[in-house]
Amino acid sequence: MQSRNYSIIDILYEWVLKEQLKKLPESRDPRIIYVTDLVGCSHKYHLRKKYPELTLSFEPAAILGDIVHTGLGRLLAEKGFEVELEVSREIVVDGEQYLLKGRVDAFKRDEGLVVEVKTSRTAINLPRDHHVKQLRIYLQLLGAEKGLLIYITLDKLVEYPIEYQPVDIEEEVKAIINDTVHPRYQWECKYCVYRKLCSYYEEYRENYKEGER
Ligand code: SF4
């Protein structure tokens, strides 16, 4: 029998790149805003529209996160959750129409429960503000009341119940379109792929630790 030379890295590379390339056309579309845009730096959204290819990456930490999401998703699907559920809403800002889009990790429809999964290197400052806000936006988009935010880190496995609290989604979209929050958190610049092109980037933010992602 002839044996084939398998490379698992090649398989991962193909999977990761295919997923990222699929998103590129949408990344260029100025009418599409992601829920994750609403919890981050507004200027990143504008730079992504111009230079979407700069977001392509093949980083072990991100791949680990994708694998965890896929594995946990399968487990939750067996327990009756809808996984990787697409959510969207039309939003009008200054007479222009936008489409707000997001993907919920897991949703138990009969219980109105939304689950958001996060992987992280460290377990400092949990739960993080931007993750709580992201989950609250999903709750609002789905008309659900209860959220569960789970962190899978190298030394901690913790989950936080998050209750529904209204978010002014229109105002948040407006802030992104008008580019008024750059950055939203000081630590964002340190991890930003656009920092070398960004007029708002400031070097001191490189060392900013508080509230790190
Ligand atoms: S470098 Fe900082 S201010 Fe500039 S886009 Fe990135 S996060 Fe925003």
JSON list of C-alpha atoms and ligand atoms in Angstrom, two decimals:
[
{"chain": "A", "resi": 1, "resn": "MET", "atom": "CA", "xyz": [0.00, 0.00, 0.00]},
{"chain": "A", "resi": 2, "resn": "GLN", "atom": "CA", "xyz": [1.34, 3.41, -0.97]},
{"chain": "A", "resi": 3, "resn": "SER", "atom": "CA", "xyz": [1.59, 5.77, 2.00]},
{"chain": "A", "resi": 4, "resn": "ARG", "atom": "CA", "xyz": [0.79, 9.44, 1.69]},
{"chain": "A", "resi": 5, "resn": "ASN", "atom": "CA", "xyz": [2.87, 12.17, 3.35]},
{"chain": "A", "resi": 6, "resn": "TYR", "atom": "CA", "xyz": [0.46, 13.99, 5.61]},
{"chain": "A", "resi": 7, "resn": "SER", "atom": "CA", "xyz": [1.27, 17.32, 7.15]},
{"chain": "A", "resi": 8, "resn": "ILE", "atom": "CA", "xyz": [-1.12, 18.44, 9.87]},
{"chain": "A", "resi": 9, "resn": "ILE", "atom": "CA", "xyz": [0.30, 21.95, 9.63]},
{"chain": "A", "resi": 10, "resn": "ASP", "atom": "CA", "xyz": [-0.68, 22.00, 5.95]},
{"chain": "A", "resi": 11, "resn": "ILE", "atom": "CA", "xyz": [-4.21, 20.91, 6.88]},
{"chain": "A", "resi": 12, "resn": "LEU", "atom": "CA", "xyz": [-4.44, 23.63, 9.55]},
{"chain": "A", "resi": 13, "resn": "TYR", "atom": "CA", "xyz": [-2.99, 26.24, 7.18]},
{"chain": "A", "resi": 14, "resn": "GLU", "atom": "CA", "xyz": [-5.56, 25.44, 4.51]},
{"chain": "A", "resi": 15, "resn": "TRP", "atom": "CA", "xyz": [-8.43, 25.56, 7.06]},
{"chain": "A", "resi": 16, "resn": "VAL", "atom": "CA", "xyz": [-7.34, 28.81, 8.73]},
{"chain": "A", "resi": 17, "resn": "LEU", "atom": "CA", "xyz": [-6.55, 30.66, 5.50]},
{"chain": "A", "resi": 18, "resn": "LYS", "atom": "CA", "xyz": [-9.75, 29.51, 3.79]},
{"chain": "A", "resi": 19, "resn": "GLU", "atom": "CA", "xyz": [-11.82, 30.90, 6.67]},
{"chain": "A", "resi": 20, "resn": "GLN", "atom": "CA", "xyz": [-9.95, 34.22, 6.64]},
{"chain": "A", "resi": 21, "resn": "LEU", "atom": "CA", "xyz": [-10.08, 34.63, 2.84]},
{"chain": "A", "resi": 22, "resn": "LYS", "atom": "CA", "xyz": [-13.84, 33.98, 2.88]},
{"chain": "A", "resi": 23, "resn": "LYS", "atom": "CA", "xyz": [-14.28, 37.09, 5.02]},
{"chain": "A", "resi": 24, "resn": "LEU", "atom": "CA", "xyz": [-12.17, 39.45, 2.88]},
{"chain": "A", "resi": 25, "resn": "PRO", "atom": "CA", "xyz": [-14.85, 40.69, 0.43]},
{"chain": "A", "resi": 26, "resn": "GLU", "atom": "CA", "xyz": [-17.13, 41.52, 3.38]},
{"chain": "A", "resi": 27, "resn": "SER", "atom": "CA", "xyz": [-14.26, 43.24, 5.21]},
{"chain": "A", "resi": 28, "resn": "ARG", "atom": "CA", "xyz": [-14.06, 45.75, 2.35]},
{"chain": "A", "resi": 29, "resn": "ASP", "atom": "CA", "xyz": [-17.78, 46.51, 2.36]},
{"chain": "A", "resi": 30, "resn": "PRO", "atom": "CA", "xyz": [-18.32, 49.84, 4.19]},
{"chain": "A", "resi": 31, "resn": "ARG", "atom": "CA", "xyz": [-21.95, 48.93, 4.91]},
{"chain": "A", "resi": 32, "resn": "ILE", "atom": "CA", "xyz": [-21.02, 45.93, 7.03]},
{"chain": "A", "resi": 33, "resn": "ILE", "atom": "CA", "xyz": [-20.12, 46.39, 10.68]},
{"chain": "A", "resi": 34, "resn": "TYR", "atom": "CA", "xyz": [-19.37, 43.52, 13.02]},
{"chain": "A", "resi": 35, "resn": "VAL", "atom": "CA", "xyz": [-20.52, 43.29, 16.63]},
{"chain": "A", "resi": 36, "resn": "THR", "atom": "CA", "xyz": [-16.83, 43.01, 17.56]},
{"chain": "A", "resi": 37, "resn": "ASP", "atom": "CA", "xyz": [-16.25, 46.42, 15.90]},
{"chain": "A", "resi": 38, "resn": "LEU", "atom": "CA", "xyz": [-18.63, 47.94, 18.47]},
{"chain": "A", "resi": 39, "resn": "VAL", "atom": "CA", "xyz": [-16.39, 46.90, 21.36]},
{"chain": "A", "resi": 40, "resn": "GLY", "atom": "CA", "xyz": [-13.07, 48.08, 19.93]},
{"chain": "A", "resi": 41, "resn": "CYS", "atom": "CA", "xyz": [-11.20, 50.98, 18.36]},
{"chain": "A", "resi": 42, "resn": "SER", "atom": "CA", "xyz": [-13.26, 52.76, 15.70]},
{"chain": "A", "resi": 43, "resn": "HIS", "atom": "CA", "xyz": [-10.22, 53.55, 13.58]},
{"chain": "A", "resi": 44, "resn": "LYS", "atom": "CA", "xyz": [-9.44, 49.86, 13.20]},
{"chain": "A", "resi": 45, "resn": "TYR", "atom": "CA", "xyz": [-12.76, 49.46, 11.36]},
{"chain": "A", "resi": 46, "resn": "HIS", "atom": "CA", "xyz": [-11.78, 52.23, 8.90]},
{"chain": "A", "resi": 47, "resn": "LEU", "atom": "CA", "xyz": [-8.30, 50.83, 8.32]},
{"chain": "A", "resi": 48, "resn": "ARG", "atom": "CA", "xyz": [-9.68, 47.32, 7.85]},
{"chain": "A", "resi": 49, "resn": "LYS", "atom": "CA", "xyz": [-11.95, 48.59, 5.08]},
{"chain": "A", "resi": 50, "resn": "LYS", "atom": "CA", "xyz": [-8.89, 49.93, 3.25]},
{"chain": "A", "resi": 51, "resn": "TYR", "atom": "CA", "xyz": [-6.33, 47.24, 4.04]},
{"chain": "A", "resi": 52, "resn": "PRO", "atom": "CA", "xyz": [-8.21, 44.04, 4.87]},
{"chain": "A", "resi": 53, "resn": "GLU", "atom": "CA", "xyz": [-5.37, 41.75, 3.78]},
{"chain": "A", "resi": 54, "resn": "LEU", "atom": "CA", "xyz": [-3.29, 42.96, 6.74]},
{"chain": "A", "resi": 55, "resn": "THR", "atom": "CA", "xyz": [-5.57, 40.98, 9.04]},
{"chain": "A", "resi": 56, "resn": "LEU", "atom": "CA", "xyz": [-4.51, 37.65, 7.51]},
{"chain": "A", "resi": 57, "resn": "SER", "atom": "CA", "xyz": [-2.46, 35.64, 9.98]},
{"chain": "A", "resi": 58, "resn": "PHE", "atom": "CA", "xyz": [-1.34, 32.15, 10.94]},
{"chain": "A", "resi": 59, "resn": "GLU", "atom": "CA", "xyz": [-0.69, 32.56, 14.65]},
{"chain": "A", "resi": 60, "resn": "PRO", "atom": "CA", "xyz": [-0.63, 29.55, 17.01]},
{"chain": "A", "resi": 61, "resn": "ALA", "atom": "CA", "xyz": [-2.60, 31.35, 19.77]},
{"chain": "A", "resi": 62, "resn": "ALA", "atom": "CA", "xyz": [-5.40, 32.22, 17.35]},
{"chain": "A", "resi": 63, "resn": "ILE", "atom": "CA", "xyz": [-5.41, 28.71, 15.87]},
{"chain": "A", "resi": 64, "resn": "LEU", "atom": "CA", "xyz": [-5.66, 27.25, 19.37]},
{"chain": "A", "resi": 65, "resn": "GLY", "atom": "CA", "xyz": [-8.67, 29.52, 19.97]},
{"chain": "A", "resi": 66, "resn": "ASP", "atom": "CA", "xyz": [-10.32, 28.36, 16.72]},
{"chain": "A", "resi": 67, "resn": "ILE", "atom": "CA", "xyz": [-9.79, 24.72, 17.65]},
{"chain": "A", "resi": 68, "resn": "VAL", "atom": "CA", "xyz": [-11.25, 25.25, 21.13]},
{"chain": "A", "resi": 69, "resn": "HIS", "atom": "CA", "xyz": [-14.31, 26.96, 19.60]},
{"chain": "A", "resi": 70, "resn": "THR", "atom": "CA", "xyz": [-14.80, 24.13, 17.11]},
{"chain": "A", "resi": 71, "resn": "GLY", "atom": "CA", "xyz": [-14.42, 21.40, 19.76]},
{"chain": "A", "resi": 72, "resn": "LEU", "atom": "CA", "xyz": [-16.63, 23.06, 22.38]},
{"chain": "A", "resi": 73, "resn": "GLY", "atom": "CA", "xyz": [-19.16, 23.91, 19.67]},
{"chain": "A", "resi": 74, "resn": "ARG", "atom": "CA", "xyz": [-19.51, 20.20, 18.82]},
{"chain": "A", "resi": 75, "resn": "LEU", "atom": "CA", "xyz": [-20.02, 19.33, 22.48]},
{"chain": "A", "resi": 76, "resn": "LEU", "atom": "CA", "xyz": [-22.66, 22.04, 22.94]},
{"chain": "A", "resi": 77, "resn": "ALA", "atom": "CA", "xyz": [-24.45, 21.06, 19.72]},
{"chain": "A", "resi": 78, "resn": "GLU", "atom": "CA", "xyz": [-24.89, 17.56, 21.21]},
{"chain": "A", "resi": 79, "resn": "LYS", "atom": "CA", "xyz": [-26.52, 19.26, 24.22]},
{"chain": "A", "resi": 80, "resn": "GLY", "atom": "CA", "xyz": [-29.08, 21.05, 22.04]},
{"chain": "A", "resi": 81, "resn": "PHE", "atom": "CA", "xyz": [-27.32, 24.40, 21.50]},
{"chain": "A", "resi": 82, "resn": "GLU", "atom": "CA", "xyz": [-27.35, 26.16, 18.13]},
{"chain": "A", "resi": 83, "resn": "VAL", "atom": "CA", "xyz": [-23.69, 26.89, 17.45]},
{"chain": "A", "resi": 84, "resn": "GLU", "atom": "CA", "xyz": [-21.97, 29.57, 15.38]},
{"chain": "A", "resi": 85, "resn": "LEU", "atom": "CA", "xyz": [-25.32, 31.25, 14.91]},
{"chain": "A", "resi": 86, "resn": "GLU", "atom": "CA", "xyz": [-25.31, 34.25, 12.54]},
{"chain": "A", "resi": 87, "resn": "VAL", "atom": "CA", "xyz": [-27.16, 37.31, 13.86]},
{"chain": "A", "resi": 88, "resn": "SER", "atom": "CA", "xyz": [-27.72, 40.62, 12.10]},
{"chain": "A", "resi": 89, "resn": "ARG", "atom": "CA", "xyz": [-29.70, 43.85, 12.21]},
{"chain": "A", "resi": 90, "resn": "GLU", "atom": "CA", "xyz": [-30.18, 46.75, 9.77]},
{"chain": "A", "resi": 91, "resn": "ILE", "atom": "CA", "xyz": [-29.11, 50.05, 11.36]},
{"chain": "A", "resi": 92, "resn": "VAL", "atom": "CA", "xyz": [-29.64, 53.52, 9.87]},
{"chain": "A", "resi": 93, "resn": "VAL", "atom": "CA", "xyz": [-27.10, 56.23, 10.73]},
{"chain": "A", "resi": 94, "resn": "ASP", "atom": "CA", "xyz": [-27.50, 59.74, 9.26]},
{"chain": "A", "resi": 95, "resn": "GLY", "atom": "CA", "xyz": [-29.81, 58.36, 6.55]},
{"chain": "A", "resi": 96, "resn": "GLU", "atom": "CA", "xyz": [-27.34, 55.62, 5.49]},
{"chain": "A", "resi": 97, "resn": "GLN", "atom": "CA", "xyz": [-28.14, 51.97, 5.98]},
{"chain": "A", "resi": 98, "resn": "TYR", "atom": "CA", "xyz": [-25.66, 49.57, 7.60]},
{"chain": "A", "resi": 99, "resn": "LEU", "atom": "CA", "xyz": [-25.80, 45.88, 8.40]},
{"chain": "A", "resi": 100, "resn": "LEU", "atom": "CA", "xyz": [-24.62, 44.92, 11.87]},
{"chain": "A", "resi": 101, "resn": "LYS", "atom": "CA", "xyz": [-23.45, 41.28, 11.86]},
{"chain": "A", "resi": 102, "resn": "GLY", "atom": "CA", "xyz": [-22.19, 38.87, 14.45]},
{"chain": "A", "resi": 103, "resn": "ARG", "atom": "CA", "xyz": [-21.74, 35.19, 15.15]},
{"chain": "A", "resi": 104, "resn": "VAL", "atom": "CA", "xyz": [-22.91, 33.81, 18.48]},
{"chain": "A", "resi": 105, "resn": "ASP", "atom": "CA", "xyz": [-20.85, 30.90, 19.78]},
{"chain": "A", "resi": 106, "resn": "ALA", "atom": "CA", "xyz": [-23.82, 29.00, 21.19]},
{"chain": "A", "resi": 107, "resn": "PHE", "atom": "CA", "xyz": [-27.51, 29.68, 21.82]},
{"chain": "A", "resi": 108, "resn": "LYS", "atom": "CA", "xyz": [-30.01, 27.59, 23.80]},
{"chain": "A", "resi": 109, "resn": "ARG", "atom": "CA", "xyz": [-33.18, 28.98, 22.30]},
{"chain": "A", "resi": 110, "resn": "ASP", "atom": "CA", "xyz": [-35.69, 27.34, 24.67]},
{"chain": "A", "resi": 111, "resn": "GLU", "atom": "CA", "xyz": [-33.89, 28.88, 27.65]},
{"chain": "A", "resi": 112, "resn": "GLY", "atom": "CA", "xyz": [-32.93, 32.22, 26.09]},
{"chain": "A", "resi": 113, "resn": "LEU", "atom": "CA", "xyz": [-29.29, 31.53, 26.98]},
{"chain": "A", "resi": 114, "resn": "VAL", "atom": "CA", "xyz": [-26.37, 32.88, 24.94]},
{"chain": "A", "resi": 115, "resn": "VAL", "atom": "CA", "xyz": [-22.87, 31.44, 25.46]},
{"chain": "A", "resi": 116, "resn": "GLU", "atom": "CA", "xyz": [-19.73, 33.33, 24.49]},
{"chain": "A", "resi": 117, "resn": "VAL", "atom": "CA", "xyz": [-16.43, 31.44, 24.57]},
{"chain": "A", "resi": 118, "resn": "LYS", "atom": "CA", "xyz": [-13.11, 33.21, 25.05]},
{"chain": "A", "resi": 119, "resn": "THR", "atom": "CA", "xyz": [-9.61, 31.80, 25.03]},
{"chain": "A", "resi": 120, "resn": "SER", "atom": "CA", "xyz": [-6.78, 33.80, 26.49]},
{"chain": "A", "resi": 121, "resn": "ARG", "atom": "CA", "xyz": [-3.15, 33.51, 27.49]},
{"chain": "A", "resi": 122, "resn": "THR", "atom": "CA", "xyz": [-3.78, 35.04, 30.90]},
{"chain": "A", "resi": 123, "resn": "ALA", "atom": "CA", "xyz": [-6.60, 35.13, 33.40]},
{"chain": "A", "resi": 124, "resn": "ILE", "atom": "CA", "xyz": [-6.11, 38.73, 34.55]},
{"chain": "A", "resi": 125, "resn": "ASN", "atom": "CA", "xyz": [-9.03, 41.15, 34.84]},
{"chain": "A", "resi": 126, "resn": "LEU", "atom": "CA", "xyz": [-11.80, 38.68, 34.13]},
{"chain": "A", "resi": 127, "resn": "PRO", "atom": "CA", "xyz": [-14.47, 39.13, 32.95]},
{"chain": "A", "resi": 128, "resn": "ARG", "atom": "CA", "xyz": [-13.23, 41.79, 30.53]},
{"chain": "A", "resi": 129, "resn": "ASP", "atom": "CA", "xyz": [-15.42, 44.80, 29.77]},
{"chain": "A", "resi": 130, "resn": "HIS", "atom": "CA", "xyz": [-15.41, 44.42, 26.02]},
{"chain": "A", "resi": 131, "resn": "HIS", "atom": "CA", "xyz": [-16.39, 40.74, 26.25]},
{"chain": "A", "resi": 132, "resn": "VAL", "atom": "CA", "xyz": [-19.30, 41.54, 28.59]},
{"chain": "A", "resi": 133, "resn": "LYS", "atom": "CA", "xyz": [-20.47, 44.26, 26.22]},
{"chain": "A", "resi": 134, "resn": "GLN", "atom": "CA", "xyz": [-20.19, 41.97, 23.19]},
{"chain": "A", "resi": 135, "resn": "LEU", "atom": "CA", "xyz": [-22.32, 39.36, 24.95]},
{"chain": "A", "resi": 136, "resn": "ARG", "atom": "CA", "xyz": [-24.90, 41.98, 25.96]},
{"chain": "A", "resi": 137, "resn": "ILE", "atom": "CA", "xyz": [-25.19, 43.08, 22.32]},
{"chain": "A", "resi": 138, "resn": "TYR", "atom": "CA", "xyz": [-25.83, 39.46, 21.30]},
{"chain": "A", "resi": 139, "resn": "LEU", "atom": "CA", "xyz": [-28.49, 39.17, 24.03]},
{"chain": "A", "resi": 140, "resn": "GLN", "atom": "CA", "xyz": [-30.17, 42.27, 22.67]},
{"chain": "A", "resi": 141, "resn": "LEU", "atom": "CA", "xyz": [-30.03, 41.09, 19.04]},
{"chain": "A", "resi": 142, "resn": "LEU", "atom": "CA", "xyz": [-31.55, 37.73, 19.99]},
{"chain": "A", "resi": 143, "resn": "GLY", "atom": "CA", "xyz": [-34.05, 39.09, 22.53]},
{"chain": "A", "resi": 144, "resn": "ALA", "atom": "CA", "xyz": [-32.48, 36.82, 25.16]},
{"chain": "A", "resi": 145, "resn": "GLU", "atom": "CA", "xyz": [-32.12, 37.48, 28.88]},
{"chain": "A", "resi": 146, "resn": "LYS", "atom": "CA", "xyz": [-29.26, 35.29, 30.07]},
{"chain": "A", "resi": 147, "resn": "GLY", "atom": "CA", "xyz": [-25.65, 35.07, 29.02]},
{"chain": "A", "resi": 148, "resn": "LEU", "atom": "CA", "xyz": [-22.74, 32.89, 30.03]},
{"chain": "A", "resi": 149, "resn": "LEU", "atom": "CA", "xyz": [-19.21, 34.07, 29.35]},
{"chain": "A", "resi": 150, "resn": "ILE", "atom": "CA", "xyz": [-16.67, 31.27, 29.60]},
{"chain": "A", "resi": 151, "resn": "TYR", "atom": "CA", "xyz": [-12.90, 31.78, 29.66]},
{"chain": "A", "resi": 152, "resn": "ILE", "atom": "CA", "xyz": [-10.52, 29.00, 28.78]},
{"chain": "A", "resi": 153, "resn": "THR", "atom": "CA", "xyz": [-7.01, 30.05, 29.73]},
{"chain": "A", "resi": 154, "resn": "LEU", "atom": "CA", "xyz": [-3.82, 28.10, 30.42]},
{"chain": "A", "resi": 155, "resn": "ASP", "atom": "CA", "xyz": [-4.40, 28.02, 34.18]},
{"chain": "A", "resi": 156, "resn": "LYS", "atom": "CA", "xyz": [-8.05, 28.88, 34.66]},
{"chain": "A", "resi": 157, "resn": "LEU", "atom": "CA", "xyz": [-11.42, 27.70, 33.44]},
{"chain": "A", "resi": 158, "resn": "VAL", "atom": "CA", "xyz": [-14.08, 30.12, 34.64]},
{"chain": "A", "resi": 159, "resn": "GLU", "atom": "CA", "xyz": [-17.55, 31.18, 33.61]},
{"chain": "A", "resi": 160, "resn": "TYR", "atom": "CA", "xyz": [-19.55, 34.29, 34.44]},
{"chain": "A", "resi": 161, "resn": "PRO", "atom": "CA", "xyz": [-23.32, 34.70, 34.25]},
{"chain": "A", "resi": 162, "resn": "ILE", "atom": "CA", "xyz": [-24.09, 37.97, 32.40]},
{"chain": "A", "resi": 163, "resn": "GLU", "atom": "CA", "xyz": [-27.56, 39.48, 32.65]},
{"chain": "A", "resi": 164, "resn": "TYR", "atom": "CA", "xyz": [-29.21, 41.46, 29.86]},
{"chain": "A", "resi": 165, "resn": "GLN", "atom": "CA", "xyz": [-28.65, 45.20, 30.06]},
{"chain": "A", "resi": 166, "resn": "PRO", "atom": "CA", "xyz": [-29.62, 47.47, 27.18]},
{"chain": "A", "resi": 167, "resn": "VAL", "atom": "CA", "xyz": [-26.88, 48.79, 24.90]},
{"chain": "A", "resi": 168, "resn": "ASP", "atom": "CA", "xyz": [-27.55, 51.80, 22.65]},
{"chain": "A", "resi": 169, "resn": "ILE", "atom": "CA", "xyz": [-26.57, 49.94, 19.48]},
{"chain": "A", "resi": 170, "resn": "GLU", "atom": "CA", "xyz": [-27.38, 52.86, 17.12]},
{"chain": "A", "resi": 171, "resn": "GLU", "atom": "CA", "xyz": [-25.07, 55.18, 19.10]},
{"chain": "A", "resi": 172, "resn": "GLU", "atom": "CA", "xyz": [-22.32, 52.56, 19.12]},
{"chain": "A", "resi": 173, "resn": "VAL", "atom": "CA", "xyz": [-22.58, 52.15, 15.34]},
{"chain": "A", "resi": 174, "resn": "LYS", "atom": "CA", "xyz": [-22.50, 55.92, 14.94]},
{"chain": "A", "resi": 175, "resn": "ALA", "atom": "CA", "xyz": [-19.29, 56.12, 16.98]},
{"chain": "A", "resi": 176, "resn": "ILE", "atom": "CA", "xyz": [-17.67, 53.60, 14.63]},
{"chain": "A", "resi": 177, "resn": "ILE", "atom": "CA", "xyz": [-18.87, 55.31, 11.44]},
{"chain": "A", "resi": 178, "resn": "ASN", "atom": "CA", "xyz": [-17.80, 58.75, 12.68]},
{"chain": "A", "resi": 179, "resn": "ASP", "atom": "CA", "xyz": [-14.52, 57.31, 14.04]},
{"chain": "A", "resi": 180, "resn": "THR", "atom": "CA", "xyz": [-14.71, 58.86, 17.49]},
{"chain": "A", "resi": 181, "resn": "VAL", "atom": "CA", "xyz": [-13.13, 56.17, 19.72]},
{"chain": "A", "resi": 182, "resn": "HIS", "atom": "CA", "xyz": [-9.51, 55.57, 18.78]},
{"chain": "A", "resi": 183, "resn": "PRO", "atom": "CA", "xyz": [-8.52, 53.54, 20.63]},
{"chain": "A", "resi": 184, "resn": "ARG", "atom": "CA", "xyz": [-11.37, 52.46, 22.90]},
{"chain": "A", "resi": 185, "resn": "TYR", "atom": "CA", "xyz": [-8.89, 50.82, 25.31]},
{"chain": "A", "resi": 186, "resn": "GLN", "atom": "CA", "xyz": [-5.28, 51.87, 25.77]},
{"chain": "A", "resi": 187, "resn": "TRP", "atom": "CA", "xyz": [-3.99, 48.29, 25.38]},
{"chain": "A", "resi": 188, "resn": "GLU", "atom": "CA", "xyz": [-5.52, 47.86, 21.93]},
{"chain": "A", "resi": 189, "resn": "CYS", "atom": "CA", "xyz": [-2.67, 49.57, 20.08]},
{"chain": "A", "resi": 190, "resn": "LYS", "atom": "CA", "xyz": [-0.17, 47.02, 21.37]},
{"chain": "A", "resi": 191, "resn": "TYR", "atom": "CA", "xyz": [-1.95, 44.20, 19.54]},
{"chain": "A", "resi": 192, "resn": "CYS", "atom": "CA", "xyz": [-3.19, 46.17, 16.55]},
{"chain": "A", "resi": 193, "resn": "VAL", "atom": "CA", "xyz": [-2.08, 45.04, 13.08]},
{"chain": "A", "resi": 194, "resn": "TYR", "atom": "CA", "xyz": [-2.56, 48.61, 11.82]},
{"chain": "A", "resi": 195, "resn": "ARG", "atom": "CA", "xyz": [-0.32, 50.36, 14.33]},
{"chain": "A", "resi": 196, "resn": "LYS", "atom": "CA", "xyz": [2.36, 51.09, 11.73]},
{"chain": "A", "resi": 197, "resn": "LEU", "atom": "CA", "xyz": [-0.13, 52.90, 9.52]},
{"chain": "A", "resi": 198, "resn": "CYS", "atom": "CA", "xyz": [-2.17, 54.59, 12.21]},
{"chain": "A", "resi": 199, "resn": "SER", "atom": "CA", "xyz": [-2.12, 58.31, 12.89]},
{"chain": "A", "resi": 200, "resn": "TYR", "atom": "CA", "xyz": [-3.65, 57.75, 16.36]},
{"chain": "A", "resi": 201, "resn": "TYR", "atom": "CA", "xyz": [-1.12, 55.18, 17.45]},
{"chain": "A", "resi": 202, "resn": "GLU", "atom": "CA", "xyz": [1.04, 56.33, 20.35]},
{"chain": "A", "resi": 203, "resn": "GLU", "atom": "CA", "xyz": [4.06, 54.40, 21.50]},
{"chain": "A", "resi": 204, "resn": "TYR", "atom": "CA", "xyz": [3.32, 54.70, 25.23]},
{"chain": "A", "resi": 205, "resn": "ARG", "atom": "CA", "xyz": [0.28, 52.51, 24.64]},
{"chain": "A", "resi": 206, "resn": "GLU", "atom": "CA", "xyz": [2.63, 49.64, 23.79]},
{"chain": "A", "resi": 207, "resn": "ASN", "atom": "CA", "xyz": [3.40, 49.24, 27.47]},
{"chain": "A", "resi": 208, "resn": "TYR", "atom": "CA", "xyz": [-0.07, 49.83, 28.77]},
{"chain": "A", "resi": 209, "resn": "LYS", "atom": "CA", "xyz": [-1.09, 46.88, 30.91]},
{"chain": "A", "resi": 210, "resn": "GLU", "atom": "CA", "xyz": [-4.34, 47.69, 32.71]},
{"chain": "A", "resi": 211, "resn": "GLY", "atom": "CA", "xyz": [-7.42, 45.85, 31.44]},
{"chain": "A", "resi": 212, "resn": "GLU", "atom": "CA", "xyz": [-5.40, 43.94, 28.90]},
{"chain": "A", "resi": 213, "resn": "ARG", "atom": "CA", "xyz": [-7.30, 41.58, 26.61]},
{"chain": "B", "resi": 1, "resn": "SF4", "atom": "S1", "xyz": [-3.06, 51.55, 16.47]},
{"chain": "B", "resi": 1, "resn": "SF4", "atom": "FE1", "xyz": [-4.45, 51.98, 18.16]},
{"chain": "B", "resi": 1, "resn": "SF4", "atom": "S2", "xyz": [-5.63, 53.80, 17.54]},
{"chain": "B", "resi": 1, "resn": "SF4", "atom": "FE2", "xyz": [-4.66, 52.93, 15.69]},
{"chain": "B", "resi": 1, "resn": "SF4", "atom": "S3", "xyz": [-6.19, 51.61, 14.76]},
{"chain": "B", "resi": 1, "resn": "SF4", "atom": "FE3", "xyz": [-4.92, 50.35, 16.09]},
{"chain": "B", "resi": 1, "resn": "SF4", "atom": "S4", "xyz": [-5.96, 50.33, 18.07]},
{"chain": "B", "resi": 1, "resn": "SF4", "atom": "FE4", "xyz": [-6.79, 52.01, 16.88]}
]
